[in-house]
Amino acid sequence: MLDLIESKFTITKENLKRLVAEHYRDEQELRERLRQLGWELLYDPNGNVIGIEQVSTMPIYSALFMLAPYVKSGSYIAFMDETHAIFRYYYEDGEMYVQKGSICFNEVQYVVSDILE
């Protein structure tokens, strides 16, 4: 299982309408189908998708691929797997890419004993 750790995920209202028109009867069908696959879209008051939430312990990650042509470039969803490996799905120009991540530590900022004296 993967844990969602961060996301910046946007589908404009216009692209959402296009997604629904090309694949679903209505927006409710899209929401129901995504929920069955373990995902839920988050909306702003204007009807733009501004996030996505994992709502199942066994989500289907391929569902995120089919959204790629409609997702705003620069969007991403980052995960950590059971081995603590980090990766993210990154969206650019209608494509979804997988990026491997890592936690990186910078140089030492200060010595703790110096601030305790």
N, CA and C atoms as an extended XYZ file, in Angstrom:
351
Properties=species:S:1:pos:R:3:atomname:S:1:resname:S:1:resid:I:1 pbc="F F F"
N         0.826       -1.184        0.000 N   MET     1
C         0.000        0.000        0.000 CA  MET     1
C         0.874        1.252        0.000 C   MET     1
N         0.364        2.283       -0.629 N   LEU     2
C         1.053        3.563       -0.680 CA  LEU     2
C         0.310        4.571        0.175 C   LEU     2
N         1.061        5.431        0.823 N   ASP     3
C         0.461        6.517        1.589 CA  ASP     3
C         0.657        7.813        0.833 C   ASP     3
N        -0.417        8.534        0.626 N   LEU     4
C        -0.351        9.845        0.003 CA  LEU     4
C         0.324       10.791        0.985 C   LEU     4
N         1.415       11.447        0.560 N   ILE     5
C         2.110       12.343        1.483 CA  ILE     5
C         1.984       13.809        1.091 C   ILE     5
N         1.721       14.087       -0.174 N   GLU     6
C         1.580       15.471       -0.607 CA  GLU     6
C         0.983       15.490       -2.001 C   GLU     6
N         0.190       16.511       -2.287 N   SER     7
C        -0.300       16.657       -3.652 CA  SER     7
C        -0.557       18.115       -3.981 C   SER     7
N        -0.393       18.403       -5.225 N   LYS     8
C        -0.777       19.682       -5.824 CA  LYS     8
C        -1.431       19.251       -7.128 C   LYS     8
N        -2.739       19.146       -7.131 N   PHE     9
C        -3.456       18.474       -8.212 CA  PHE     9
C        -4.591       19.371       -8.671 C   PHE     9
N        -4.547       19.814       -9.927 N   THR    10
C        -5.545       20.748      -10.433 CA  THR    10
C        -6.098       20.289      -11.775 C   THR    10
N        -7.421       20.323      -11.885 N   ILE    11
C        -8.110       20.172      -13.165 CA  ILE    11
C        -9.048       21.370      -13.259 C   ILE    11
N        -8.867       22.198      -14.280 N   THR    12
C        -9.732       23.367      -14.419 CA  THR    12
C       -11.163       22.925      -14.690 C   THR    12
N       -12.091       23.795      -14.392 N   LYS    13
C       -13.512       23.513      -14.616 CA  LYS    13
C       -13.760       23.156      -16.084 C   LYS    13
N       -13.090       23.862      -16.990 N   GLU    14
C       -13.245       23.603      -18.423 CA  GLU    14
C       -12.746       22.207      -18.788 C   GLU    14
N       -11.572       21.836      -18.270 N   ASN    15
C       -11.041       20.499      -18.559 CA  ASN    15
C       -11.874       19.411      -17.902 C   ASN    15
N       -12.445       19.699      -16.749 N   LEU    16
C       -13.326       18.738      -16.087 CA  LEU    16
C       -14.556       18.476      -16.948 C   LEU    16
N       -15.120       19.529      -17.522 N   LYS    17
C       -16.274       19.368      -18.426 CA  LYS    17
C       -15.892       18.517      -19.630 C   LYS    17
N       -14.702       18.747      -20.169 N   ARG    18
C       -14.228       17.971      -21.322 CA  ARG    18
C       -14.037       16.506      -20.948 C   ARG    18
N       -13.442       16.246      -19.781 N   LEU    19
C       -13.256       14.880      -19.287 CA  LEU    19
C       -14.594       14.160      -19.183 C   LEU    19
N       -15.564       14.809      -18.569 N   VAL    20
C       -16.888       14.201      -18.397 CA  VAL    20
C       -17.533       13.955      -19.754 C   VAL    20
N       -17.493       14.938      -20.651 N   ALA    21
C       -18.125       14.799      -21.967 CA  ALA    21
C       -17.518       13.661      -22.781 C   ALA    21
N       -16.224       13.438      -22.631 N   GLU    22
C       -15.537       12.420      -23.429 CA  GLU    22
C       -15.636       11.014      -22.852 C   GLU    22
N       -15.960       10.873      -21.544 N   HIS    23
C       -15.891        9.544      -20.936 CA  HIS    23
C       -17.063        9.135      -20.051 C   HIS    23
N       -17.919       10.076      -19.655 N   TYR    24
C       -18.955        9.758      -18.664 CA  TYR    24
C       -20.291       10.384      -19.040 C   TYR    24
N       -21.363        9.855      -18.456 N   ARG    25
C       -22.695       10.436      -18.666 CA  ARG    25
C       -22.790       11.814      -18.029 C   ARG    25
N       -22.218       11.920      -16.831 N   ASP    26
C       -22.252       13.184      -16.088 CA  ASP    26
C       -21.136       13.171      -15.046 C   ASP    26
N       -20.989       14.288      -14.352 N   GLU    27
C       -19.914       14.400      -13.366 CA  GLU    27
C       -20.105       13.449      -12.192 C   GLU    27
N       -21.346       13.171      -11.854 N   GLN    28
C       -21.630       12.233      -10.762 CA  GLN    28
C       -21.072       10.844      -11.082 C   GLN    28
N       -21.205       10.420      -12.339 N   GLU    29
C       -20.658        9.118      -12.728 CA  GLU    29
C       -19.137        9.105      -12.573 C   GLU    29
N       -18.478       10.195      -12.966 N   LEU    30
C       -17.023       10.300      -12.785 CA  LEU    30
C       -16.666       10.168      -11.311 C   LEU    30
N       -17.353       10.918      -10.447 N   ARG    31
C       -17.059       10.868       -9.010 CA  ARG    31
C       -17.279        9.470       -8.438 C   ARG    31
N       -18.370        8.817       -8.843 N   GLU    32
C       -18.656        7.463       -8.355 CA  GLU    32
C       -17.594        6.480       -8.818 C   GLU    32
N       -17.203        6.588      -10.084 N   ARG    33
C       -16.185        5.667      -10.624 CA  ARG    33
C       -14.844        5.858       -9.909 C   ARG    33
N       -14.442        7.103       -9.709 N   LEU    34
C       -13.180        7.353       -9.003 CA  LEU    34
C       -13.239        6.834       -7.572 C   LEU    34
N       -14.380        7.012       -6.920 N   ARG    35
C       -14.533        6.517       -5.544 CA  ARG    35
C       -14.398        4.998       -5.518 C   ARG    35
N       -14.971        4.307       -6.497 N   GLN    36
C       -14.832        2.844       -6.583 CA  GLN    36
C       -13.370        2.445       -6.735 C   GLN    36
N       -12.590        3.313       -7.373 N   LEU    37
C       -11.169        3.046       -7.596 CA  LEU    37
C       -10.296        3.565       -6.456 C   LEU    37
N       -10.921        4.178       -5.449 N   GLY    38
C       -10.188        4.602       -4.261 CA  GLY    38
C        -9.815        6.061       -4.183 C   GLY    38
N       -10.439        6.907       -5.016 N   TRP    39
C       -10.055        8.318       -5.073 CA  TRP    39
C       -11.265        9.237       -4.997 C   TRP    39
N       -11.040       10.424       -4.481 N   GLU    40
C       -12.089       11.439       -4.447 CA  GLU    40
C       -11.495       12.787       -4.828 C   GLU    40
N       -12.182       13.483       -5.737 N   LEU    41
C       -11.738       14.803       -6.159 CA  LEU    41
C       -12.182       15.851       -5.144 C   LEU    41
N       -11.354       16.870       -4.955 N   LEU    42
C       -11.670       17.991       -4.068 CA  LEU    42
C       -11.859       19.234       -4.935 C   LEU    42
N       -12.894       20.001       -4.653 N   TYR    43
C       -13.273       21.134       -5.496 CA  TYR    43
C       -13.148       22.460       -4.759 C   TYR    43
N       -12.914       23.536       -5.531 N   ASP    44
C       -13.030       24.879       -4.969 CA  ASP    44
C       -14.455       25.372       -5.229 C   ASP    44
N       -14.842       26.524       -4.688 N   PRO    45
C       -16.214       27.011       -4.869 CA  PRO    45
C       -16.599       27.287       -6.327 C   PRO    45
N       -15.610       27.437       -7.206 N   ASN    46
C       -15.884       27.718       -8.618 CA  ASN    46
C       -16.014       26.467       -9.472 C   ASN    46
N       -15.851       25.288       -8.873 N   GLY    47
C       -15.991       24.044       -9.622 CA  GLY    47
C       -14.708       23.504      -10.214 C   GLY    47
N       -13.564       24.111       -9.895 N   ASN    48
C       -12.273       23.579      -10.323 CA  ASN    48
C       -11.855       22.479       -9.356 C   ASN    48
N       -11.195       21.450       -9.878 N   VAL    49
C       -10.627       20.421       -9.009 CA  VAL    49
C        -9.316       20.978       -8.466 C   VAL    49
N        -9.183       20.970       -7.140 N   ILE    50
C        -7.983       21.538       -6.510 CA  ILE    50
C        -7.226       20.510       -5.675 C   ILE    50
N        -7.632       19.256       -5.780 N   GLY    51
C        -6.945       18.216       -5.032 CA  GLY    51
C        -7.569       16.864       -5.285 C   GLY    51
N        -6.893       15.847       -4.803 N   ILE    52
C        -7.397       14.485       -4.905 CA  ILE    52
C        -7.024       13.779       -3.607 C   ILE    52
N        -7.944       12.973       -3.106 N   GLU    53
C        -7.743       12.272       -1.842 CA  GLU    53
C        -7.825       10.776       -2.047 C   GLU    53
N        -6.977       10.056       -1.369 N   GLN    54
C        -7.023        8.596       -1.345 CA  GLN    54
C        -8.073        8.210       -0.307 C   GLN    54
N        -9.138        7.509       -0.744 N   VAL    55
C       -10.234        7.171        0.174 CA  VAL    55
C       -10.384        5.670        0.377 C   VAL    55
N        -9.369        4.926       -0.013 N   SER    56
C        -9.405        3.476        0.128 CA  SER    56
C        -8.026        2.993        0.548 C   SER    56
N        -7.992        1.872        1.248 N   THR    57
C        -6.695        1.301        1.594 CA  THR    57
C        -6.088        0.560        0.408 C   THR    57
N        -6.882        0.310       -0.618 N   MET    58
C        -6.394       -0.383       -1.816 CA  MET    58
C        -6.781        0.387       -3.079 C   MET    58
N        -6.304        1.622       -3.246 N   PRO    59
C        -6.677        2.390       -4.429 CA  PRO    59
C        -6.049        1.820       -5.695 C   PRO    59
N        -6.685        2.098       -6.806 N   ILE    60
C        -6.188        1.675       -8.110 CA  ILE    60
C        -5.440        2.869       -8.712 C   ILE    60
N        -4.121        2.770       -8.780 N   TYR    61
C        -3.306        3.898       -9.206 CA  TYR    61
C        -3.412        4.176      -10.696 C   TYR    61
N        -3.795        3.171      -11.490 N   SER    62
C        -3.959        3.394      -12.925 CA  SER    62
C        -5.063        4.404      -13.205 C   SER    62
N        -5.989        4.587      -12.261 N   ALA    63
C        -7.046        5.586      -12.434 CA  ALA    63
C        -6.450        6.979      -12.590 C   ALA    63
N        -5.312        7.211      -11.962 N   LEU    64
C        -4.681        8.523      -12.037 CA  LEU    64
C        -4.097        8.783      -13.420 C   LEU    64
N        -3.713        7.715      -14.121 N   PHE    65
C        -3.157        7.845      -15.464 CA  PHE    65
C        -4.208        8.346      -16.439 C   PHE    65
N        -5.431        7.833      -16.330 N   MET    66
C        -6.459        8.220      -17.299 CA  MET    66
C        -6.865        9.687      -17.163 C   MET    66
N        -6.555       10.316      -16.045 N   LEU    67
C        -6.865       11.732      -15.864 CA  LEU    67
C        -5.819       12.644      -16.504 C   LEU    67
N        -4.666       12.097      -16.870 N   ALA    68
C        -3.513       12.892      -17.311 CA  ALA    68
C        -3.820       13.942      -18.378 C   ALA    68
N        -4.581       13.631      -19.429 N   PRO    69
C        -4.815       14.657      -20.455 CA  PRO    69
C        -5.575       15.886      -19.949 C   PRO    69
N        -6.186       15.794      -18.799 N   TYR    70
C        -7.037       16.864      -18.285 CA  TYR    70
C        -6.420       17.612      -17.100 C   TYR    70
N        -5.341       17.067      -16.553 N   VAL    71
C        -4.713       17.633      -15.357 CA  VAL    71
C        -3.786       18.780      -15.757 C   VAL    71
N        -3.814       19.842      -14.967 N   LYS    72
C        -2.977       21.009      -15.226 CA  LYS    72
C        -1.500       20.644      -15.106 C   LYS    72
N        -0.710       21.086      -16.079 N   SER    73
C         0.738       20.852      -16.043 CA  SER    73
C         1.328       21.399      -14.751 C   SER    73
N         2.255       20.637      -14.179 N   GLY    74
C         2.881       21.005      -12.922 CA  GLY    74
C         2.217       20.365      -11.717 C   GLY    74
N         1.073       19.721      -11.931 N   SER    75
C         0.401       19.020      -10.833 CA  SER    75
C         1.178       17.764      -10.481 C   SER    75
N         1.023       17.305       -9.245 N   TYR    76
C         1.683       16.070       -8.824 CA  TYR    76
C         0.969       15.469       -7.629 C   TYR    76
N         1.225       14.175       -7.415 N   ILE    77
C         0.743       13.453       -6.245 CA  ILE    77
C         1.917       12.619       -5.752 C   ILE    77
N         2.357       12.848       -4.522 N   ALA    78
C         3.525       12.152       -3.971 CA  ALA    78
C         3.091       11.083       -2.974 C   ALA    78
N         3.796        9.948       -3.011 N   PHE    79
C         3.478        8.802       -2.172 CA  PHE    79
C         4.727        8.265       -1.493 C   PHE    79
N         4.499        7.518       -0.414 N   MET    80
C         5.547        6.735        0.230 CA  MET    80
C         5.025        5.304        0.309 C   MET    80
N         5.866        4.339       -0.078 N   ASP    81
C         5.420        2.944       -0.019 CA  ASP    81
C         5.829        2.302        1.302 C   ASP    81
N         5.517        1.022        1.432 N   GLU    82
C         5.768        0.322        2.697 CA  GLU    82
C         7.252        0.191        3.034 C   GLU    82
N         8.135        0.369        2.051 N   THR    83
C         9.577        0.353        2.312 CA  THR    83
C        10.115        1.763        2.570 C   THR    83
N         9.226        2.721        2.627 N   HIS    84
C         9.523        4.139        2.825 CA  HIS    84
C        10.173        4.791        1.610 C   HIS    84
N        10.075        4.148        0.456 N   ALA    85
C        10.519        4.775       -0.785 CA  ALA    85
C         9.505        5.860       -1.149 C   ALA    85
N         9.994        6.960       -1.671 N   ILE    86
C         9.143        8.086       -2.041 CA  ILE    86
C         9.152        8.224       -3.557 C   ILE    86
N         7.976        8.433       -4.129 N   PHE    87
C         7.877        8.731       -5.547 CA  PHE    87
C         6.633        9.573       -5.769 C   PHE    87
N         6.556       10.157       -6.964 N   ARG    88
C         5.359       10.927       -7.266 CA  ARG    88
C         4.975       10.769       -8.721 C   ARG    88
N         3.690       10.939       -8.942 N   TYR    89
C         3.153       11.049      -10.288 CA  TYR    89
C         3.154       12.538      -10.604 C   TYR    89
N         3.812       12.897      -11.692 N   TYR    90
C         3.948       14.290      -12.097 CA  TYR    90
C         3.265       14.459      -13.445 C   TYR    90
N         2.476       15.510      -13.580 N   TYR    91
C         1.704       15.747      -14.801 CA  TYR    91
C         2.278       16.928      -15.571 C   TYR    91
N         2.500       16.710      -16.870 N   GLU    92
C         3.021       17.765      -17.736 CA  GLU    92
C         2.528       17.526      -19.161 C   GLU    92
N         1.923       18.545      -19.753 N   ASP    93
C         1.466       18.498      -21.149 CA  ASP    93
C         0.626       17.267      -21.465 C   ASP    93
N        -0.294       16.916      -20.576 N   GLY    94
C        -1.211       15.810      -20.824 CA  GLY    94
C        -0.638       14.430      -20.574 C   GLY    94
N         0.565       14.357      -20.056 N   GLU    95
C         1.205       13.075      -19.756 CA  GLU    95
C         1.417       12.950      -18.250 C   GLU    95
N         1.501       11.708      -17.775 N   MET    96
C         1.817       11.449      -16.377 CA  MET    96
C         3.172       10.748      -16.315 C   MET    96
N         4.051       11.260      -15.490 N   TYR    97
C         5.392       10.714      -15.327 CA  TYR    97
C         5.561       10.211      -13.898 C   TYR    97
N         6.429        9.231      -13.717 N   VAL    98
C         6.766        8.756      -12.379 CA  VAL    98
C         8.158        9.285      -12.046 C   VAL    98
N         8.276        9.918      -10.884 N   GLN    99
C         9.556       10.435      -10.419 CA  GLN    99
C         9.889        9.778       -9.090 C   GLN    99
N        11.114        9.260       -8.977 N   LYS   100
C        11.571        8.698       -7.713 CA  LYS   100
C        12.090        9.838       -6.855 C   LYS   100
N        11.777        9.799       -5.574 N   GLY   101
C        12.190       10.865       -4.676 CA  GLY   101
C        13.082       10.364       -3.569 C   GLY   101
N        13.604       11.300       -2.817 N   SER   102
C        14.405       10.956       -1.651 CA  SER   102
C        14.368       12.127       -0.685 C   SER   102
N        14.656       11.834        0.551 N   ILE   103
C        14.781       12.886        1.549 CA  ILE   103
C        16.254       13.248        1.602 C   ILE   103
N        16.537       14.514        1.507 N   CYS   104
C        17.917       14.982        1.456 CA  CYS   104
C        18.166       15.926        2.626 C   CYS   104
N        19.242       15.701        3.338 N   PHE   105
C        19.594       16.561        4.460 CA  PHE   105
C        20.702       17.514        4.037 C   PHE   105
N        20.575       18.779        4.434 N   ASN   106
C        21.572       19.797        4.126 CA  ASN   106
C        22.720       19.724        5.127 C   ASN   106
N        23.657       20.644        4.965 N   GLU   107
C        24.784       20.727        5.891 CA  GLU   107
C        24.285       21.016        7.303 C   GLU   107
N        25.124       20.738        8.280 N   VAL   108
C        24.796       21.012        9.681 CA  VAL   108
C        24.545       22.514        9.837 C   VAL   108
N        23.445       22.864       10.498 N   GLN   109
C        23.079       24.267       10.689 CA  GLN   109
C        23.724       24.863       11.935 C   GLN   109
N        23.797       24.070       12.993 N   TYR   110
C        24.392       24.534       14.243 CA  TYR   110
C        24.646       23.332       15.138 C   TYR   110
N        25.482       23.527       16.140 N   VAL   111
C        25.798       22.480       17.101 CA  VAL   111
C        24.867       22.661       18.292 C   VAL   111
N        24.155       21.620       18.669 N   VAL   112
C        23.169       21.704       19.744 CA  VAL   112
C        23.804       22.157       21.052 C   VAL   112
N        24.988       21.651       21.377 N   SER   113
C        25.623       22.039       22.647 CA  SER   113
C        25.902       23.543       22.695 C   SER   113
N        26.118       24.174       21.537 N   ASP   114
C        26.371       25.619       21.506 CA  ASP   114
C        25.149       26.418       21.942 C   ASP   114
N        23.966       25.939       21.628 N   ILE   115
C        22.766       26.704       21.991 CA  ILE   115
C        22.287       26.388       23.400 C   ILE   115
N        22.812       25.314       24.000 N   LEU   116
C        22.405       24.938       25.353 CA  LEU   116
C        23.263       25.596       26.424 C   LEU   116
N        24.352       26.206       26.047 N   GLU   117
C        25.264       26.839       27.022 CA  GLU   117
C        24.773       28.197       27.454 C   GLU   117
